[in-house]
Every structure is written in C-alpha cells, then in structure tokens.
Short mmCIF file of C-alpha atoms (C1' of nucleotides) and ligand atoms in Angstrom, two decimals:
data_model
loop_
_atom_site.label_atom_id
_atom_site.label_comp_id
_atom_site.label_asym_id
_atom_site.label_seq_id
_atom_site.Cartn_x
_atom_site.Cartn_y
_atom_site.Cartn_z
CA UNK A 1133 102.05 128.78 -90.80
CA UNK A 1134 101.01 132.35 -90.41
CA UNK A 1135 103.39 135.16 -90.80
CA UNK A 1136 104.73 137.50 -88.24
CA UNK A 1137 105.91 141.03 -88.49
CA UNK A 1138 109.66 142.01 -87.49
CA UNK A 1139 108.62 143.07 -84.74
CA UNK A 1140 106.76 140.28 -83.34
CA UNK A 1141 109.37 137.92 -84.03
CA UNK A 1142 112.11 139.89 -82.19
CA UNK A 1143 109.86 139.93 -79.31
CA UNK A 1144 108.63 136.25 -79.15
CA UNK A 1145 112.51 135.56 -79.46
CA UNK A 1146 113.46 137.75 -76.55
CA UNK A 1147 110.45 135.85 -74.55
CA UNK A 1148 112.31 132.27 -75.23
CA UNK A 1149 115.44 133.28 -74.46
CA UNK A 1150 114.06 134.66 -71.32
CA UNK A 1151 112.13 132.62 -70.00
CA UNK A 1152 114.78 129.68 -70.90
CA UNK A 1153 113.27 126.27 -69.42
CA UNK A 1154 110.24 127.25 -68.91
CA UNK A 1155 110.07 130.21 -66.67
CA UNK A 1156 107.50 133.19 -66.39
CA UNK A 1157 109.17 136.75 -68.29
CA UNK A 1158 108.40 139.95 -66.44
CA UNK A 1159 107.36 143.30 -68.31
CA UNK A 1160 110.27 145.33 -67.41
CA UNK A 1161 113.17 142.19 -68.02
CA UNK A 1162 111.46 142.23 -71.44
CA UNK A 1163 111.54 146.16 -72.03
CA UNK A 1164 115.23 145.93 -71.06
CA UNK A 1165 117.01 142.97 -73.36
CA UNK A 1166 114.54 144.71 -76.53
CA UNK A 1167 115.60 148.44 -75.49
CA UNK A 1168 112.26 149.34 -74.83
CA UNK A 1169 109.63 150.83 -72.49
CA UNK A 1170 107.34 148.62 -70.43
CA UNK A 1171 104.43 150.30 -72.01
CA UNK A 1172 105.36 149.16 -75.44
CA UNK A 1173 105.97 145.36 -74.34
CA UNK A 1174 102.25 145.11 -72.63
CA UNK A 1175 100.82 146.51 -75.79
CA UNK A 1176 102.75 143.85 -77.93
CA UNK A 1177 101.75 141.48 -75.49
CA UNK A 1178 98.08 142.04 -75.72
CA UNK A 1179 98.76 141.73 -79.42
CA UNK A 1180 100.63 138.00 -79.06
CA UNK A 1181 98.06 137.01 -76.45
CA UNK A 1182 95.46 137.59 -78.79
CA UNK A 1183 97.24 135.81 -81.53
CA UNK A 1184 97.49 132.86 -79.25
CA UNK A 1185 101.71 133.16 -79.13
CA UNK A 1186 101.60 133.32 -75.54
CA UNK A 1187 99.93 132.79 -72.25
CA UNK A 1188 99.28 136.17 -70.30
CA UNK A 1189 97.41 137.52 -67.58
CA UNK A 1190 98.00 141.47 -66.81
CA UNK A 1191 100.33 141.86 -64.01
CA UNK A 1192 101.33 137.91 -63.89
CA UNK A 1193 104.42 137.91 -66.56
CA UNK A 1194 103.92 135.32 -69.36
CA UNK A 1195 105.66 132.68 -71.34
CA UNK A 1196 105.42 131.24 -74.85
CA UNK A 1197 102.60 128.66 -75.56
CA UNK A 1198 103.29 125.74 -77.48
CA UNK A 1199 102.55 127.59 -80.57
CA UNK A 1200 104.80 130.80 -79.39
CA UNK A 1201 107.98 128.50 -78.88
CA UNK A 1202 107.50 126.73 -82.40
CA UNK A 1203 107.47 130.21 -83.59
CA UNK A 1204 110.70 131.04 -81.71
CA UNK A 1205 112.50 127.58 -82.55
CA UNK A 1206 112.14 128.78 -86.39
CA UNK A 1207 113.25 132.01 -85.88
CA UNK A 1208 116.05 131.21 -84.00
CA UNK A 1209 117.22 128.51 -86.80
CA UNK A 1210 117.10 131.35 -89.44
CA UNK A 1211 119.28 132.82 -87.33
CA UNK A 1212 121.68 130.56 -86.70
CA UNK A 1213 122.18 129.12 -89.77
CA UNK A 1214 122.65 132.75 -91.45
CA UNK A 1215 125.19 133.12 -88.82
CA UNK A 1216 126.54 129.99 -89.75
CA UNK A 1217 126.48 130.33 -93.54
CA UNK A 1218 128.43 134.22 -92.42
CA UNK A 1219 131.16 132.76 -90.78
CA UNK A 1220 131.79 129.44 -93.06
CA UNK A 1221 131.22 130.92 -96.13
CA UNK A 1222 131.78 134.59 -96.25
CA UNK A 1223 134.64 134.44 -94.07
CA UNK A 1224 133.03 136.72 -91.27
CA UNK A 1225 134.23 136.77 -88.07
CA UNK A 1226 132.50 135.40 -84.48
CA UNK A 1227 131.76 138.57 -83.48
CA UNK A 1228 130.66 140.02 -86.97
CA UNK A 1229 127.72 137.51 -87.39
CA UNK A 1230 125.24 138.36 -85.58
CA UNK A 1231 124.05 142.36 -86.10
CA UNK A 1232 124.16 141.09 -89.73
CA UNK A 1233 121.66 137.23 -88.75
CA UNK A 1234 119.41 139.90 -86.71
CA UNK A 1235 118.12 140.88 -89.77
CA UNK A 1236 118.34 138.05 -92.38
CA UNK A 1237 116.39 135.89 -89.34
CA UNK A 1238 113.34 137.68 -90.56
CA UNK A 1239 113.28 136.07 -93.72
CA UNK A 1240 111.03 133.63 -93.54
CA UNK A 1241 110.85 131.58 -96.87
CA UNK A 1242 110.25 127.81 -95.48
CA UNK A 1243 112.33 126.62 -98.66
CA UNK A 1244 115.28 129.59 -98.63
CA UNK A 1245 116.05 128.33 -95.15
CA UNK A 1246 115.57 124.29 -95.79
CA UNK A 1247 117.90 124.51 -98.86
CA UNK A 1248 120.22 126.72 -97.12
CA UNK A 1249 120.41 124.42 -94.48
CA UNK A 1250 121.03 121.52 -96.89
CA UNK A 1251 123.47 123.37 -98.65
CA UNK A 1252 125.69 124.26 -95.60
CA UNK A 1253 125.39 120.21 -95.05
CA UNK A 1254 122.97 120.25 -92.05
CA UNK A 1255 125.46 121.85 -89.19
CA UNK A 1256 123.81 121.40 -85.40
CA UNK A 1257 126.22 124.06 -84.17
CA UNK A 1258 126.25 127.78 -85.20
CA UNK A 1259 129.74 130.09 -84.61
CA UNK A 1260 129.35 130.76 -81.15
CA UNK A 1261 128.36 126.87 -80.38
CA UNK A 1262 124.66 127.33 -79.88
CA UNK A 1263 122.68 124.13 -81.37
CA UNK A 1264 120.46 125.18 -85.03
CA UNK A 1265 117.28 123.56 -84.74
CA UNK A 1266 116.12 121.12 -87.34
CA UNK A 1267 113.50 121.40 -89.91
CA UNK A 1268 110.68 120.21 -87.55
CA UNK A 1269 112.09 122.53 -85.00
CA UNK A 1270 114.01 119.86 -82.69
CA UNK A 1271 116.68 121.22 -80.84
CA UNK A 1272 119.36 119.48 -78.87
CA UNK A 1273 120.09 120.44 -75.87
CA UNK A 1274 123.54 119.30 -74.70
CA UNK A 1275 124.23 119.83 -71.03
CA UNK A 1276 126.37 121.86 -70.73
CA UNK A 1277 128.52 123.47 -67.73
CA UNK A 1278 130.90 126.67 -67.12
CA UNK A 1279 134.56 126.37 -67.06
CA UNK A 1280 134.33 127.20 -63.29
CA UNK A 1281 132.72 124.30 -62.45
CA UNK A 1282 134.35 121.63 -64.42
CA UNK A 1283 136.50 118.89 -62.28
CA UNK A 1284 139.89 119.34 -62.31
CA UNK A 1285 142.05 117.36 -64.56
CA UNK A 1286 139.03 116.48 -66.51
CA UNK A 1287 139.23 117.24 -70.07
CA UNK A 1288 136.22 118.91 -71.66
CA UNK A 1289 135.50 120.49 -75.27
CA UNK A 1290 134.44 123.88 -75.37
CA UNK A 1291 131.17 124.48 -76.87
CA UNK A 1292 129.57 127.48 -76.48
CA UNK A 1293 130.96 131.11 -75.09
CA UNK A 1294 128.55 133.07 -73.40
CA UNK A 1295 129.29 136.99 -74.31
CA UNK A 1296 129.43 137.09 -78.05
CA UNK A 1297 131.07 140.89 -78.61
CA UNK A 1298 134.00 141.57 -80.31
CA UNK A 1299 136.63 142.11 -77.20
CA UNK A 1300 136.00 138.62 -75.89
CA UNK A 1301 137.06 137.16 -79.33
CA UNK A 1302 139.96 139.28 -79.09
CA UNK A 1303 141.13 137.55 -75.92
CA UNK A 1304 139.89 134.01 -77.08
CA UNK A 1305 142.02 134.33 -79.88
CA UNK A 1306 145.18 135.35 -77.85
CA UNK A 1307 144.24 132.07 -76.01
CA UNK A 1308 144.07 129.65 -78.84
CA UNK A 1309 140.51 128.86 -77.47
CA UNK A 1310 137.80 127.97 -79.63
CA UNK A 1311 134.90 126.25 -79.97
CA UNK A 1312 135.69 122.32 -80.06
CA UNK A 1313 139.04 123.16 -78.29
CA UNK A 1314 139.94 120.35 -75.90
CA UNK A 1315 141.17 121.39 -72.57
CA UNK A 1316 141.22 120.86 -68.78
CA UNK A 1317 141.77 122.94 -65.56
CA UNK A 1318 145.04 122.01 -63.43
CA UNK A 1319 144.32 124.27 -60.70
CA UNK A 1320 142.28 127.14 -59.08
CA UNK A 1321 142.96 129.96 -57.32
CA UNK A 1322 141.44 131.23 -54.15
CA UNK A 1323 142.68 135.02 -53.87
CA UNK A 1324 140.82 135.75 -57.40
CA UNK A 1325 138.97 132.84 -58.50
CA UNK A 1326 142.02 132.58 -61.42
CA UNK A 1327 142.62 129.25 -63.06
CA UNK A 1328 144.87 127.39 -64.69
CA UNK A 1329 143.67 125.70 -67.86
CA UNK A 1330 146.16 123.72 -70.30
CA UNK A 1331 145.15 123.33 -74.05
CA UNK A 1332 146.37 119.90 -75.61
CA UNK A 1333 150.34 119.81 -75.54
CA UNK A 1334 150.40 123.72 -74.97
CA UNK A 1335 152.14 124.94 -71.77
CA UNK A 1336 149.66 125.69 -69.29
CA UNK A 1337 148.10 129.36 -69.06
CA UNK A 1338 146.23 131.35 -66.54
CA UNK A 1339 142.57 132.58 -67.25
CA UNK A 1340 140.40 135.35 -65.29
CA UNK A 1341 137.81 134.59 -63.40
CA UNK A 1342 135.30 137.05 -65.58
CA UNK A 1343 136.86 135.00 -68.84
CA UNK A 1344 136.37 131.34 -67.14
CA UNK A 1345 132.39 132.54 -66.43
CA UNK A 1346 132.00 132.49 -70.46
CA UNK A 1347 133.22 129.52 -71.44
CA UNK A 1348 130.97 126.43 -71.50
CA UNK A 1349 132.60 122.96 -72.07
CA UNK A 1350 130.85 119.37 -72.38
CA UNK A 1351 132.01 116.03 -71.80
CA UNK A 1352 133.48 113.82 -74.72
CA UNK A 1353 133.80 114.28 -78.69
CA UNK B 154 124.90 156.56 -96.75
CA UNK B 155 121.47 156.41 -94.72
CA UNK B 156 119.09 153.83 -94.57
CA UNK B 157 115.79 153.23 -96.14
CA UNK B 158 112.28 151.73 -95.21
CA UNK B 159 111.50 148.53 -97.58
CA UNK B 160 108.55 150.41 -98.46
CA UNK B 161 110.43 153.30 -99.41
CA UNK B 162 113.22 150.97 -101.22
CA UNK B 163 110.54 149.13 -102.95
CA UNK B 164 109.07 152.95 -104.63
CA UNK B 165 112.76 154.19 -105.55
CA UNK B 166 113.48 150.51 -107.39
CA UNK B 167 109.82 150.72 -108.93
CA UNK B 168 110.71 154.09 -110.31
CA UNK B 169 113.94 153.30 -111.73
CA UNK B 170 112.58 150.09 -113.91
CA UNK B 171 110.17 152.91 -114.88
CA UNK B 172 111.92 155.72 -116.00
CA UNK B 173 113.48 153.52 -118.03
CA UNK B 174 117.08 156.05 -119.92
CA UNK B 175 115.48 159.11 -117.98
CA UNK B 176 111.82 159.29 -118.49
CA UNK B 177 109.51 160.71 -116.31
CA UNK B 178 107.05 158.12 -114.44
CA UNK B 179 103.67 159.14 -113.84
CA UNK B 180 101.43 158.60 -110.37
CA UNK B 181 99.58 156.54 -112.00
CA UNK B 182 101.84 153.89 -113.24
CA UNK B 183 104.05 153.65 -110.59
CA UNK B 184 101.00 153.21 -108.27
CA UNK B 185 99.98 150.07 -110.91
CA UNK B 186 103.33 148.82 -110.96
CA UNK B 187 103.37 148.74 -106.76
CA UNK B 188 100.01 147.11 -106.43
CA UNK B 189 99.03 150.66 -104.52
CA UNK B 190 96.40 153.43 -104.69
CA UNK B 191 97.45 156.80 -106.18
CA UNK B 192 96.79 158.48 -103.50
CA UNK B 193 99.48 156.52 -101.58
CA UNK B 194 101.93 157.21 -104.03
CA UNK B 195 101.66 160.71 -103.86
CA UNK B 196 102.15 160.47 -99.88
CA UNK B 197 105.18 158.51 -100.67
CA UNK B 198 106.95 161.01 -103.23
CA UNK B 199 106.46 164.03 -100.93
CA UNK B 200 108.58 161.48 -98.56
CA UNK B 201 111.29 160.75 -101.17
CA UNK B 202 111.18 164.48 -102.40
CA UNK B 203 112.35 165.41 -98.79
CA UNK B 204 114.65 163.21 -98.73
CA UNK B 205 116.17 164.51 -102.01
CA UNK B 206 116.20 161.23 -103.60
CA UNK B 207 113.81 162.19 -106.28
CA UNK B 208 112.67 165.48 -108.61
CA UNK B 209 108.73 166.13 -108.10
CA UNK B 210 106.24 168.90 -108.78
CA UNK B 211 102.54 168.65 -108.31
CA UNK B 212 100.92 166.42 -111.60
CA UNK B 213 104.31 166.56 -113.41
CA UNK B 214 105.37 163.60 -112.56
CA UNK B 215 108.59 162.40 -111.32
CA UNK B 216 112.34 161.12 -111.94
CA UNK B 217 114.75 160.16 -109.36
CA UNK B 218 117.62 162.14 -108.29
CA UNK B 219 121.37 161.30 -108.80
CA UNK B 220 121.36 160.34 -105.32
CA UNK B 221 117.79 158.39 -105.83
CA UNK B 222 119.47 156.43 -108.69
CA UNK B 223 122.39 155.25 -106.24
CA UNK B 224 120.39 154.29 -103.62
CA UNK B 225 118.02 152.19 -106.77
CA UNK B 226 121.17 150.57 -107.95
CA UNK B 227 122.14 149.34 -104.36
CA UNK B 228 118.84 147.70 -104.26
CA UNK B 229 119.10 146.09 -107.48
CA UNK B 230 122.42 144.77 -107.24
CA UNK B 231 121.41 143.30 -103.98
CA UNK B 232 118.32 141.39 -105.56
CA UNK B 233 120.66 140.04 -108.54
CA UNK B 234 123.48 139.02 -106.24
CA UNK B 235 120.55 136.90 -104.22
CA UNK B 236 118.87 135.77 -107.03
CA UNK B 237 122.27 134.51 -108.26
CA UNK B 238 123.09 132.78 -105.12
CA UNK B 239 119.81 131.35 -104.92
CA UNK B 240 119.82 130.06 -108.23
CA UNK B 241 123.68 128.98 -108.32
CA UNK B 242 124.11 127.43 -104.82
CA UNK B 243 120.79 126.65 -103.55
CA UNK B 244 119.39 125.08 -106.55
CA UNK B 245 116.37 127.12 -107.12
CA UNK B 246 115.15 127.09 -110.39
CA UNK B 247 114.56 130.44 -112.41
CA UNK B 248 111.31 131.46 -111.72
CA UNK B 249 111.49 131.33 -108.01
CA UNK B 250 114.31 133.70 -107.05
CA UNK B 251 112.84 136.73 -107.84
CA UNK B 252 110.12 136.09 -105.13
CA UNK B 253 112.86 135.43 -102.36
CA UNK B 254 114.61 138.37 -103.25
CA UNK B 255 112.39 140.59 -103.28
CA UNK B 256 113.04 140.26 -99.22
CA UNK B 257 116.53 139.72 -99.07
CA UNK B 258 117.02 142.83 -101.17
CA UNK B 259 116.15 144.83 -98.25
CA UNK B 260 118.98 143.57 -96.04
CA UNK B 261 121.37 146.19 -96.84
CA UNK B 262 124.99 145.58 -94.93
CA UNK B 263 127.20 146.72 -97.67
CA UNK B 264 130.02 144.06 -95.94
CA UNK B 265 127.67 141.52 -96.54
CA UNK B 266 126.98 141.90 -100.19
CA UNK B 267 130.45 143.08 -100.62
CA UNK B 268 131.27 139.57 -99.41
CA UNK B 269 128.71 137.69 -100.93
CA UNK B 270 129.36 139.18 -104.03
CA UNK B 271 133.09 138.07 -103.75
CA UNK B 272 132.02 134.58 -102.71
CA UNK B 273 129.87 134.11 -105.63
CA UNK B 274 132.94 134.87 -107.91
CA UNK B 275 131.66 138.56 -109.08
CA UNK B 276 129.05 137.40 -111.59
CA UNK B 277 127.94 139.90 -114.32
CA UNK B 278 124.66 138.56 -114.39
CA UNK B 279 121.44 137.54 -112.83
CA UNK B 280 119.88 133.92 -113.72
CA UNK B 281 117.62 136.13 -115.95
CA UNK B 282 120.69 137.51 -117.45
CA UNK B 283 120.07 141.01 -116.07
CA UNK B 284 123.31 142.60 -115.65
CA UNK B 285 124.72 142.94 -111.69
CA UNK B 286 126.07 146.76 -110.60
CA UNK B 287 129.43 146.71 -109.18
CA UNK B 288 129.75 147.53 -105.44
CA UNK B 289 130.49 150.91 -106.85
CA UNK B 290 127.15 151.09 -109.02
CA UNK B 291 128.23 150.70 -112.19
CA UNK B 292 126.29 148.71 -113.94
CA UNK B 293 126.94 147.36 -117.91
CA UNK B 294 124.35 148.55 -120.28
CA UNK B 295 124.68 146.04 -122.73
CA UNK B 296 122.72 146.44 -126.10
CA UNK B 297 120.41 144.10 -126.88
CA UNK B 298 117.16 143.55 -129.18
CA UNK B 299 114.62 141.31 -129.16
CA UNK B 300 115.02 138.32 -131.07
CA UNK B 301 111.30 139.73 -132.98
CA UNK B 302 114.23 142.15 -134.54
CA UNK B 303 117.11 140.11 -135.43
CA UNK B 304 117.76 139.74 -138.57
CA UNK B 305 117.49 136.28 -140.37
CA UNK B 306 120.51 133.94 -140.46
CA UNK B 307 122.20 136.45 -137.79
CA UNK B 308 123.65 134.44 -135.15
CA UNK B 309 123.03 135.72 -131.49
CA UNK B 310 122.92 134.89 -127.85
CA UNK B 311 120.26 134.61 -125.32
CA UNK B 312 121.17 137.85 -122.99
CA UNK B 313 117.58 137.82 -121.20
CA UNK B 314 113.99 137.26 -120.71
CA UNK B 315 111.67 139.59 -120.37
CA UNK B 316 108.63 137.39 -118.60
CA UNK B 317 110.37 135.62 -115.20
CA UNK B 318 107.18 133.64 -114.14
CA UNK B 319 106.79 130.16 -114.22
CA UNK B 320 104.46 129.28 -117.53
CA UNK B 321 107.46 130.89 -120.13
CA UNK B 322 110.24 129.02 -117.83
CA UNK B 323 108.49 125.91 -118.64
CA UNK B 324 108.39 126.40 -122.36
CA UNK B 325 112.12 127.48 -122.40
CA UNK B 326 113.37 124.39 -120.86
CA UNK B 327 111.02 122.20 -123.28
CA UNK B 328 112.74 124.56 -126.20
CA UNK B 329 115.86 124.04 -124.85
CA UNK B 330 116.38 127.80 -124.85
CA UNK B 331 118.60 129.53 -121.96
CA UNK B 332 120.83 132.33 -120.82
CA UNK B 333 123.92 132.13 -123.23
CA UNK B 334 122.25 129.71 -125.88
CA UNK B 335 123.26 130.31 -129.16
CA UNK B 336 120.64 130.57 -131.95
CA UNK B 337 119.44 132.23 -135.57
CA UNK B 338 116.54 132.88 -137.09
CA UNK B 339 115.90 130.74 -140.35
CA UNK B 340 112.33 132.51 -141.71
CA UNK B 341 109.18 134.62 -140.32
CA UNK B 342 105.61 133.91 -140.74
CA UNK B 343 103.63 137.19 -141.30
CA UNK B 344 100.45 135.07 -140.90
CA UNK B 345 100.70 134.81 -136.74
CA UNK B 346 104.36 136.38 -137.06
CA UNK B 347 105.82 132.86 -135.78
CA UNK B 348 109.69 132.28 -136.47
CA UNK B 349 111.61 129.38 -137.07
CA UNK B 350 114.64 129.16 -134.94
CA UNK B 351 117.57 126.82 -134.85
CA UNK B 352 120.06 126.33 -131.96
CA UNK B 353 123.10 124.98 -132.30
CA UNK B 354 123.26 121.63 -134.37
CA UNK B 355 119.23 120.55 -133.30
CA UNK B 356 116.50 120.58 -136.28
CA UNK B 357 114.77 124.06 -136.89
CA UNK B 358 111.70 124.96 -134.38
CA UNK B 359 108.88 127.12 -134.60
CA UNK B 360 108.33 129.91 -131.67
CA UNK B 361 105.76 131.73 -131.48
CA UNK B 362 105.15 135.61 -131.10
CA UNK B 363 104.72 135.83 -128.05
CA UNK B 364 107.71 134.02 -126.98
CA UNK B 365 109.38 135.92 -129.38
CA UNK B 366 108.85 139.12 -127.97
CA UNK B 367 109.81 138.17 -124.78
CA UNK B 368 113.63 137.08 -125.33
CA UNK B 369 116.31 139.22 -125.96
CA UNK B 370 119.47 138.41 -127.57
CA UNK B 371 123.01 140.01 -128.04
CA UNK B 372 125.50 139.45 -131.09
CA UNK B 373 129.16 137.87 -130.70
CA UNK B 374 130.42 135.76 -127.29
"C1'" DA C 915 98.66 146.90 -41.06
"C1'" DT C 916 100.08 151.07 -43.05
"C1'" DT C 917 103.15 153.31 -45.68
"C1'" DT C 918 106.44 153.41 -49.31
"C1'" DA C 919 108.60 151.70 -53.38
"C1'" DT C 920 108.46 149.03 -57.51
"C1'" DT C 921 106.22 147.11 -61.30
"C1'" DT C 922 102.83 147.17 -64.64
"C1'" DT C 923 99.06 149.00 -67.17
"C1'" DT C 924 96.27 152.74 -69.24
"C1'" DA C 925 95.54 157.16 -71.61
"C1'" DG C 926 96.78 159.93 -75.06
"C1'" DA C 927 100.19 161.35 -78.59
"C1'" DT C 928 103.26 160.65 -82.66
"C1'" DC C 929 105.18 158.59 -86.91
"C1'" DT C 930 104.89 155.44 -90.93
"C1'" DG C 931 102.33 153.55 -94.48
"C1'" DT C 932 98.15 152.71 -96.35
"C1'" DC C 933 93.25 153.47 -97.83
"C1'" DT C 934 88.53 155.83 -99.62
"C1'" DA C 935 86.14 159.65 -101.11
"C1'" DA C 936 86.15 164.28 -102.51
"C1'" DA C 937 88.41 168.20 -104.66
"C1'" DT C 938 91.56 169.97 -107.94
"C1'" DT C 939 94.40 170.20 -111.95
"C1'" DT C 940 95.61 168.81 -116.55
"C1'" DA C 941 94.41 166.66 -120.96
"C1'" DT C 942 91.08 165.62 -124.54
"C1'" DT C 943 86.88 166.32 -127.15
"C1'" DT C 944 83.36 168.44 -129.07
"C1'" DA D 390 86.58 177.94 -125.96
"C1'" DA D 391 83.68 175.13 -123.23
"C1'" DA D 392 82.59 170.89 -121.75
"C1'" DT D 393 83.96 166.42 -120.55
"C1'" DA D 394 87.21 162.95 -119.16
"C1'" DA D 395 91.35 161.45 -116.99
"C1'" DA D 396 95.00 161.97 -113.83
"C1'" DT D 397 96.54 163.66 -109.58
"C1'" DT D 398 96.35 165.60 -105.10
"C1'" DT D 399 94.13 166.60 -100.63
"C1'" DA D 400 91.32 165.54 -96.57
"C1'" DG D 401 90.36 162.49 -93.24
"C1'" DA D 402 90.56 157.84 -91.40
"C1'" DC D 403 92.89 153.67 -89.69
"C1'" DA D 404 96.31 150.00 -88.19
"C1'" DG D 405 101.01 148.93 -86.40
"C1'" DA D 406 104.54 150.23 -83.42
"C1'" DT D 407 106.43 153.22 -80.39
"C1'" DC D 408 106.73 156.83 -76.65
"C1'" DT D 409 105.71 159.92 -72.18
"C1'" DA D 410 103.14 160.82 -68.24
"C1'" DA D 411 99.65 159.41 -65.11
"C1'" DA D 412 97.02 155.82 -62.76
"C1'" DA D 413 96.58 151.30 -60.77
"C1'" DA D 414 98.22 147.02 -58.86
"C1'" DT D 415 101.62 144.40 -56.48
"C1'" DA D 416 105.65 143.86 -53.53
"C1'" DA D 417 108.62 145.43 -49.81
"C1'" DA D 418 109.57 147.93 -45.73
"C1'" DT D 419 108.54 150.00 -41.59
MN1 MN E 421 115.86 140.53 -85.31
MN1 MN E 422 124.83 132.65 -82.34
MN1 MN E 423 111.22 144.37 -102.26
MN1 MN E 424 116.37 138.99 -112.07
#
DNA sequence: ATTTATTTTTAGATCTGTCTAAATTTATTT
DNA sequence: AAATAAATTTAGACAGATCTAAAAATAAAT
C-alpha cells in the first residue's frame, strides 16, 4: 500500500474515468478533463508507467493495470463517501460536494476512511447516485440507462444524473426529481426530442431533451 | 484571504506553538521542531517574509505577523475541530487524531469547517483539551498550571495534557485520569518528587514526576 | 503515395521545497 | 580583545510538477 502524491492520484482517477470499461485513454483527452498540456500528461505517464500504475507504450494511449485501478477504486471511495458524509451530515448541497471531496479524496488514512464509512452506516450510493466502493474496493455496477431510452409507461427510479453543476440542480429541484424518484415517460416528442415524464400521483410535466440526456434510471427498488 | 502550501501552513503553525505569548523563535528550533535542515528554514522565512505573514531580519530570528497569526489560528482550529470529530464520532481514541489531522488540517474551505464546526455542536475543546478558535479566531486563553504546582488539598480539573502519544494515554486510562476529571493533591515526595493524588471518591494514588509534569489542571467547573 | 494535418513526445525552462557543504555572522570563552 | 564555538545564511544541487516551443510519429486527405 504505497502512497501517491496529489497529483498522481488526480491523474490515475482521470485515467479510470476515461477509459471507463476498459478502453485505451489518449494524451490529449487526458490533458483536457485535468486542464493540462499534453506534455505534462506524457511526463506523468512515464512516471506511473514506471511505478507499474499503468500499461503504456509512447504514442499507443494507455490504461490502468490491475494495480492502477485498485488505486483508483480507493480514491474514488474517499471521494464519495466525503461527498456523502457533505451532503448527509453537513447539510451541503448536490452541487456543493464535490470541489470540497476533490480535496479531502487525498486523504488517505486506511482507518479515517473505514470508520467514516462505518459511521455513515455503509451507504453504496453517494449524492449524485454514483455507487462508493467497499473496503476491498468492490464496486457495483448497476446497469443503468438514460431517460431517453427507457420504455414508455415503464416506471424506473432515478439513480444517477450525469452533469453535476449547480444549474442542473436548480432545474431538478423545480422538477421534484431526485435521486430514488420513481417515474415513467408517457410520451415523446418528435419535433424536439421533448418528453413527457409523470412523477408518482403528480400531474404529468414536460422535460427537454438536453435535461432527459442526464438522467439515468434503473429498473425496480 | 489567500491560500497556503501545506508546507508553508505547517512553518506558520510550527512558529506559533513556538513563540509561545510573543517570543521570538530561532532558525534553529523551528528547523528541530519541523524535522528540517536550517538551511531550509531560512529558504522558507524569506517566503513567508514576502508574503508579509511574518517579521524577519538576517540571524534575529523571527515572529509572525498579525496577519501570520490569523492564518496560524485557521490552521489550528481546523486540526482541533478534526481531531474532535475524529475522536467524538469516529471513535478514535486520543492518541491517534493528532496524526490524521495533521492532513485534514490542510483542507481549508472555510464553509466546510464553518459547517463542521456547527455539526459537532461548537465544542470549546480538543480531545486533548486544547481550546478550539472561533470561526472568527478567537481563541480562550484559559489559565492553567501544572498539577507539579497546585497546591495540596486544592481541588482542580484536568484542562490538558501536555504528551499526546500513545505510552502516557495508556497510563491515564489505567489511572483513570481524563479531560474534565476532578482531583487534589493529598502530599509530595521530595525524594523522586512523586505525589499522591485522589480523584473523586477512589483511594489515594501515587503519580509520578513525570506524569506530573505533563498534566495541566484548571480550578472551579 | 505524397502531402498535409493532428497527435504525441522531447528539449529546455521555471517554480516549489528540500538538501549538503561552505561562508558568514553572532555569541561565548579565554 | 582575540580566539573559539555556535547559530545562521548563502551557494549550488536535485526531485516533483508544470509549461512553451520544436521535433517526431501517426493519421487523414488529396
Ligand atoms: Mn483531487
Ligand atoms: Mn459524486
Ligand atoms: Mn500538517
Ligand atoms: Mn490536540
């Protein structure tokens, strides 16, 4: 259990989010979701290679080894469960959460986190509906699909919104939708891919397009 | 209200434990106190000097500025807040929340602690029974003495302990002795200056000096 | 198959924080 | 008051992380 610099981490968390299920990350995709210049990311990534994170040959992108994406599970369940312990305990909003988990993530105290996670009771959701990894670093992933694909008349549960800024909360809010809201689309329209959801007994109400494309719902309770 | 490095954060707190009521701390101990070389410290105060957040000429030594206490007493109230959380809600035991702090301390959203500081129910003091600055920086100067100096049959309470590691922790619990116990000195020994104590309603025990030294009592409730 | 455009890497610089070894200043002794 | 000792600063080096500008490799277009 080595330990890795601020830097390092925010990379080799960029890198799994990338390259999500196992897909190759490209220099300049990096450079742009850290804010930085391709010549910075193939230094660092000389640096991980040689630390064994990740599997890289110059020119040829690169992805996590097994070692890089136990590294990023734990990060991202500091993460989530500071955002978690943000929202449920110090009253923070959804959009609030994360500038303020980008930096507590980096705190890496194998006991801080394992007691915070026992003292929040263990959640397997974070505030925006992405899963917190266990202890060993499991991770479920719950299939998931976007709002513009569910079935009609089929009632889903939201779990998960996709843009995480403050002016999409503002809107959710409006709508009454949150995550573990159950609802269901009545109908779709062609002229501007509108739709028409309905939340429990609520009268029906009429979503954009661009709002339907960040909303992910699953199946059941 | 700009932010600081951890390194530089970890010299401006250094220097305040130092300067103790407005001393003057010298190269040499701070550089002992920070595990560090003089010759880094000196780098370091030309930095701070800059930065107005400390008063320095060439081998006189140095004392931080208004401004350098400010920033010192944001950092400290941010370790005590942690170390009371840590201790209070996660269960840690006293001598391992200083460690864990020491990192957390460097998180500085002023929401954050403002909140956390609210959640915790505005303590006044750390689990060491160092007092906790206000999110305006006051912070309550409380006289206390060692219990080496209380006089006999004087009833007092336990404000704080000097020593935070693990070895004095243990005999404290086996004494029975804590934060807000209530005790008196019966009689001194000049031959090893031992003391007998007795709390509350238990029989009379003998402390040695060295334990002696290192707690620190107030009078009345 | 060349040429052109895009992507990626290298070369060289800068900034922070640290160190060792040498020089300088201040304090202490004789 | 000199000489010696101790404390402090300077000089020069190095590692981590970043950048700009130039070179090299790969991909796309003609
Ligand atoms: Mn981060
Ligand atoms: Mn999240
Ligand atoms: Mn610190
Ligand atoms: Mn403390």
């Amino acid at each position: 259990m080595l330990n890795y610099s601020t830097s390092e981490e925010n990379y080799i968390k960029a890198i799994y989010r990338l390259q999500g299920s196992d897909g190759t990350v490209s220099t300049n995709a990096l450079a742009n979701a850290l804010r930085t210049k391709p010549a910075s990311v193939t230094d660092m990534m000389k640096k991980l290679k040689a630390k064994k994170l990740l599997h890289y040959q110059p020119y040829q992108g690169f992805r996590l080894s097994q070692e890089g994406s136990r590294v990023a599970l734990g990060i991202i369940r500091r993460h989530r469960l500071w955002e978690f312990f943000l929202a449920e305990k110090l009253r923070f909003s959804w959009d609030e959460v994360h500038e303020v988990a980008e930096e507590l993530e980096h705190v890496s105290n194998k006991k801080l986190i394992d007691k915070l996670d026992e003292f929040l009771g263990f959640p397997r959701v974070d505030p925006h509906g992405d899963p917190i990894p266990d202890a060993s670093g499991r991770i479920e992933i719950n299939k998931r699909i976007c709002l513009t694909e569910l079935p009609l008349l089929q009632v889903a549960i939201v779990s998960n919104v996709k843009d995480q800024s403050s002016p999409i909360l503002e809107l959710l809010e409006h709508m009454k939708i949150r995550i573990g809201t159950k609802l269901e689309v009545k109908k779709r329209f062609g002229f501007d891919e509108s739709m028409e959801i309905k939340i429990g007994r609520l009268p029906a109400v009429l979503i954009s397009k661009q709002l339907a494309e960040n909303i992910f719902v699953k199946y059941e309770g």
